[in-house]
Every structure is written in structure tokens, then in C-alpha cells.
Rosetta silent file (secondary structure, phi, psi, omega in degrees, C-alpha in Angstrom):
SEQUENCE: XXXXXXXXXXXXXXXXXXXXXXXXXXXXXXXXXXXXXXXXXXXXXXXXXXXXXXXXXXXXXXXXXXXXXXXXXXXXXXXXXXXXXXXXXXXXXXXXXXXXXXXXXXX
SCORE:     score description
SCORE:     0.000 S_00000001
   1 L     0.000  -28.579 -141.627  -13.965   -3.019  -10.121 S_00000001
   2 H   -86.255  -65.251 -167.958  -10.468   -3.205  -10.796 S_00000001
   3 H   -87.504    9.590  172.911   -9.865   -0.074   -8.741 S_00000001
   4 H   -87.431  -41.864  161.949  -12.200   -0.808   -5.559 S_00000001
   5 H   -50.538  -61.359  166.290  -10.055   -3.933   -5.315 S_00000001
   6 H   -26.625  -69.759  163.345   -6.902   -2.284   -5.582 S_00000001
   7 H   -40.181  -39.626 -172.321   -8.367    0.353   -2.491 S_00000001
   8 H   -74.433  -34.737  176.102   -9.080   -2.648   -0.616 S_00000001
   9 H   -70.271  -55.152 -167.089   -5.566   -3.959   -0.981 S_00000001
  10 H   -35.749  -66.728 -169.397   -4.090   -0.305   -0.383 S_00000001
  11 H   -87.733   11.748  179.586   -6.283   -0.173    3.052 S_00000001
  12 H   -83.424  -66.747 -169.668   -5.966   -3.924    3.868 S_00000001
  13 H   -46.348  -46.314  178.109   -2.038   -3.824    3.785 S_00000001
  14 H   -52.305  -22.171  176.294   -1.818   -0.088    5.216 S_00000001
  15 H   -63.423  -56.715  173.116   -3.716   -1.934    8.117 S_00000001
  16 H   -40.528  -49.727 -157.361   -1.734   -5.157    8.102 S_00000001
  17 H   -92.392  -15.978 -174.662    1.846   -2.761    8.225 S_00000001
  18 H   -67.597  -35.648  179.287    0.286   -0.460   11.102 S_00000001
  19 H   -45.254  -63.219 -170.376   -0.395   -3.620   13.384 S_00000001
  20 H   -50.983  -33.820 -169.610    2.715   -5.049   12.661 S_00000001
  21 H   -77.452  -46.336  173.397    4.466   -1.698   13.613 S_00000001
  22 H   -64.319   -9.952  168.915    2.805   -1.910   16.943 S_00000001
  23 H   -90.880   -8.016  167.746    3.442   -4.906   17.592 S_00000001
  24 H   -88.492  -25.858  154.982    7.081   -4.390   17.546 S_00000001
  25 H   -25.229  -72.659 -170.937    5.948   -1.335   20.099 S_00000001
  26 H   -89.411  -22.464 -162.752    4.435   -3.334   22.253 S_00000001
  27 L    73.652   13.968 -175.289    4.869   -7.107   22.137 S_00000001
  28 L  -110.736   89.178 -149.817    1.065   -7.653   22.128 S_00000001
  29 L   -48.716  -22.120  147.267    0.701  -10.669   20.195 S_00000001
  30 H     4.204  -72.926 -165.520   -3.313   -9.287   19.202 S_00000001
  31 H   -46.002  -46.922 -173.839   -1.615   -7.013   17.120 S_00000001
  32 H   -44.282  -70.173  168.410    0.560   -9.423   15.525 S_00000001
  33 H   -45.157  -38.107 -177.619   -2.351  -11.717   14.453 S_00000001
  34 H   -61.718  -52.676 -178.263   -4.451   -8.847   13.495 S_00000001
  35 H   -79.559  -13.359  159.567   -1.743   -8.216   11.137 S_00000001
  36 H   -68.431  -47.622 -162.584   -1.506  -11.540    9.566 S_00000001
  37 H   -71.284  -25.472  165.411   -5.159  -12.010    9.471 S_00000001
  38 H   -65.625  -44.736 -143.404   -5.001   -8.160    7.225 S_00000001
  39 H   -80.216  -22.679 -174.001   -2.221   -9.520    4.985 S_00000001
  40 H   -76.243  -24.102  166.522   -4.540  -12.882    4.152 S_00000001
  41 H   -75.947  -49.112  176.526   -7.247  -10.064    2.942 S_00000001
  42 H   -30.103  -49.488 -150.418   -4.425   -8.505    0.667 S_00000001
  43 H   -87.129   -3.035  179.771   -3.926  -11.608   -0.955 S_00000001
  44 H   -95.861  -26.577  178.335   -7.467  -12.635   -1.261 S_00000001
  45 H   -56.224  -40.760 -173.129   -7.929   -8.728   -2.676 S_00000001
  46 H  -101.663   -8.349  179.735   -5.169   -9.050   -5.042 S_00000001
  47 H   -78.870  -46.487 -177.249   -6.215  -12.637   -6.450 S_00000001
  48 H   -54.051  -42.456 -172.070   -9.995  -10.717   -7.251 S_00000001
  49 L   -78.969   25.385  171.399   -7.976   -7.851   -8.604 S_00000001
  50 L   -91.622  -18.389 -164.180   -6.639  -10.407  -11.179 S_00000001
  51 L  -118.602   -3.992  172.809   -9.782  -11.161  -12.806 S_00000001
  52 L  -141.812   -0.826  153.452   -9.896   -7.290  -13.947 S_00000001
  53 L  -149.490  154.424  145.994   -6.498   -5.950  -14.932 S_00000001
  54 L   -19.451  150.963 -159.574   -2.965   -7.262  -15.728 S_00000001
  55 H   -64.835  -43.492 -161.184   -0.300   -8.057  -13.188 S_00000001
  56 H   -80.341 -116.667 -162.924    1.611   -5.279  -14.095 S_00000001
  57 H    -7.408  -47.458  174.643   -1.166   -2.897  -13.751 S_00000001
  58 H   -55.188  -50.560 -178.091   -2.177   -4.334  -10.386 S_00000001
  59 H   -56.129  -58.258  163.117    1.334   -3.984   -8.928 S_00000001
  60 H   -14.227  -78.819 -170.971    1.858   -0.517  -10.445 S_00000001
  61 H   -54.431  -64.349 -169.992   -1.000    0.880   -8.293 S_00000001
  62 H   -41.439  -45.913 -162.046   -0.628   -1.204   -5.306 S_00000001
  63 H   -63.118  -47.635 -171.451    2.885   -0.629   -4.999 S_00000001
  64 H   -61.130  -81.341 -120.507    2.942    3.413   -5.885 S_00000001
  65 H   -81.855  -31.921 -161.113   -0.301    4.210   -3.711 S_00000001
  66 H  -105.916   -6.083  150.516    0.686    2.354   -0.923 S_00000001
  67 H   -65.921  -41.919  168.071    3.949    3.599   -0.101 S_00000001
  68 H   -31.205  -63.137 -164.681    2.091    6.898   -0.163 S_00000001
  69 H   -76.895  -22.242 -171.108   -0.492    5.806    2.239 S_00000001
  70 H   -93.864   -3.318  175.730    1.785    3.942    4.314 S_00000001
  71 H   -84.134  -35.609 -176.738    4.582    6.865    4.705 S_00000001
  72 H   -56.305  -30.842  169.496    1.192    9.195    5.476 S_00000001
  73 H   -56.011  -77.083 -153.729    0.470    6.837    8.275 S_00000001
  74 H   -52.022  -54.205 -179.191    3.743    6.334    9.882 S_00000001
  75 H   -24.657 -100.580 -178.132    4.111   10.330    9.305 S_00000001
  76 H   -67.519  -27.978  174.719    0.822   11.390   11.396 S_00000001
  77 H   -95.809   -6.997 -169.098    0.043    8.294   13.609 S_00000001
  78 H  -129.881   18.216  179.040    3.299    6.897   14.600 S_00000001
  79 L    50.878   33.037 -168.071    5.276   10.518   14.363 S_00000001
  80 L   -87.938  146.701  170.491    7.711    8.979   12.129 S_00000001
  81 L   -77.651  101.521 -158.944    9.989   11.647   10.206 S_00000001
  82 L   -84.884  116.480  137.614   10.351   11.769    6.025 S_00000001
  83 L   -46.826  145.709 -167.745   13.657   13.269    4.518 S_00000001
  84 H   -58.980  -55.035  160.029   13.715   15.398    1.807 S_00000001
  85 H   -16.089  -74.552  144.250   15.313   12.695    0.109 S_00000001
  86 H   -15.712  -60.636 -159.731   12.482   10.615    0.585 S_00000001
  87 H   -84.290  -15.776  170.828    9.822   13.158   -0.191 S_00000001
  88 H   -81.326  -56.845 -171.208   12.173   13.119   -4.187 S_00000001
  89 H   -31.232  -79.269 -178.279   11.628    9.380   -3.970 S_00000001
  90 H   -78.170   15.919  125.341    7.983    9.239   -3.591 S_00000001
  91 H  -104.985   21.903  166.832    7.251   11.914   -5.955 S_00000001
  92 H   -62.213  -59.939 -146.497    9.639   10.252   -8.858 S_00000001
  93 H   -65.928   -1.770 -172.619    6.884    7.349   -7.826 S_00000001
  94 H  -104.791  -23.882 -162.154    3.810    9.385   -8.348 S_00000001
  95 H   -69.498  -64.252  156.442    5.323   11.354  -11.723 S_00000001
  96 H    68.459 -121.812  167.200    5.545    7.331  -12.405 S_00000001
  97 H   -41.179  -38.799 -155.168    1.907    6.633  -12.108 S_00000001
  98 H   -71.563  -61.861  170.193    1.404    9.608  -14.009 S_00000001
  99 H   -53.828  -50.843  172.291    3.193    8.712  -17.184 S_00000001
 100 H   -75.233    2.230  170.813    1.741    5.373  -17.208 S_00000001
 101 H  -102.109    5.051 -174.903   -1.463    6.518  -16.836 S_00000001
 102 H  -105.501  -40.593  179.163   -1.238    9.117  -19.813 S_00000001
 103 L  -122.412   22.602 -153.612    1.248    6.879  -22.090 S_00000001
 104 L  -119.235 -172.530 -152.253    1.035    3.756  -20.775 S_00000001
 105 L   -81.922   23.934 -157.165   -0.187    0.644  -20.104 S_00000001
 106 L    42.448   50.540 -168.794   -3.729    1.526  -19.251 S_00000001
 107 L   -64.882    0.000    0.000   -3.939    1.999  -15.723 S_00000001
């Protein structure tokens, strides 16, 4: 359960930050709300995902996966551009994930 919650946060927030980006496009308060009304699922997502692993464990994932999903977004739907720089960044954050899920903290 632990990690269907987690996915739920991952694609709640990735919703919640796409809205948000469009709504600084556009100005079309919809969006705006839309993106409030995702970030109120994170947090109901991440309170469930509380009741089946440690904080640290929660955060881990949330944090690593969803910079992933949210640079993959901005990348292909909003054309945004990634530096190489960047692209060492996020996979320091996946090598991570890795190590804590092989020598770690139970992930």
C-alpha cells in the first residue's frame, strides 16, 4: 500500500505543479484552483502514506520520483530544456534511491 500511495502523491503533485505552471501561462484562475484542489490530495495521500512507512521513507520516494516525473513533464509538455548539469543532478538522485534501497532504510 505504501507504494500506491506514494504513486498517488507522485501523480497528484505532478498534476498540482502542471496547473500551476499554466496558470502562470495564462492567468486562468481554473487552473489555479485545480492546482490547489491537487495539492489538498497530496496531503491527504501523504497523511495515508503514514500509516505504512516512516517519514523518511515517504519523503525519500516522493521527493526523488517526483522531480523525475516533474522534469519529464516540463521536458515533453511544456518544451522546457534540462542541462547537462541537471541531467548529473537527477541521476546523483536516482543512484540515491538506489543505495537506500539495497543498504538502506527499507524503501
Amino acid at each position: 500500500m505504501l507504494y500506491l500511495y506514494v504513486l498517488l502523491i507522485l501523480l497528484s503533485e505532478t498534476a498540482a505543479i502542471s496547473l500551476l505552471k499554466k496558470f502562470s501561462m495564462s492567468d486562468n484562475w481554473l487552473y489555479f484552483g485545480l492546482g490547489l484542489f491537487f495539492y489538498t490530495l497530496v496531503a491527504g495521500f501523504l497523511v495515508k502514506s503514514f500509516r505504512y512507512g516512516d517519514m523518511g521513507v515517504v519523503n525519500v520516494l516522493w521527493s526523488a520520483f517526483s522531480i523525475l516525473l516533474v522534469v519529464t513533464v516540463g521536458i515533453l509538455y511544456f518544451k522546457e530544456h534540462i542541462t547537462l548539469a541537471e541531467v548529473g543532478g537527477i541521476s546523483m538522485i536516482l543512484a540515491g534511491v538506489v543505495v537506500l534501497k539495497v543498504y538502506g532504510s527499507g524503501i
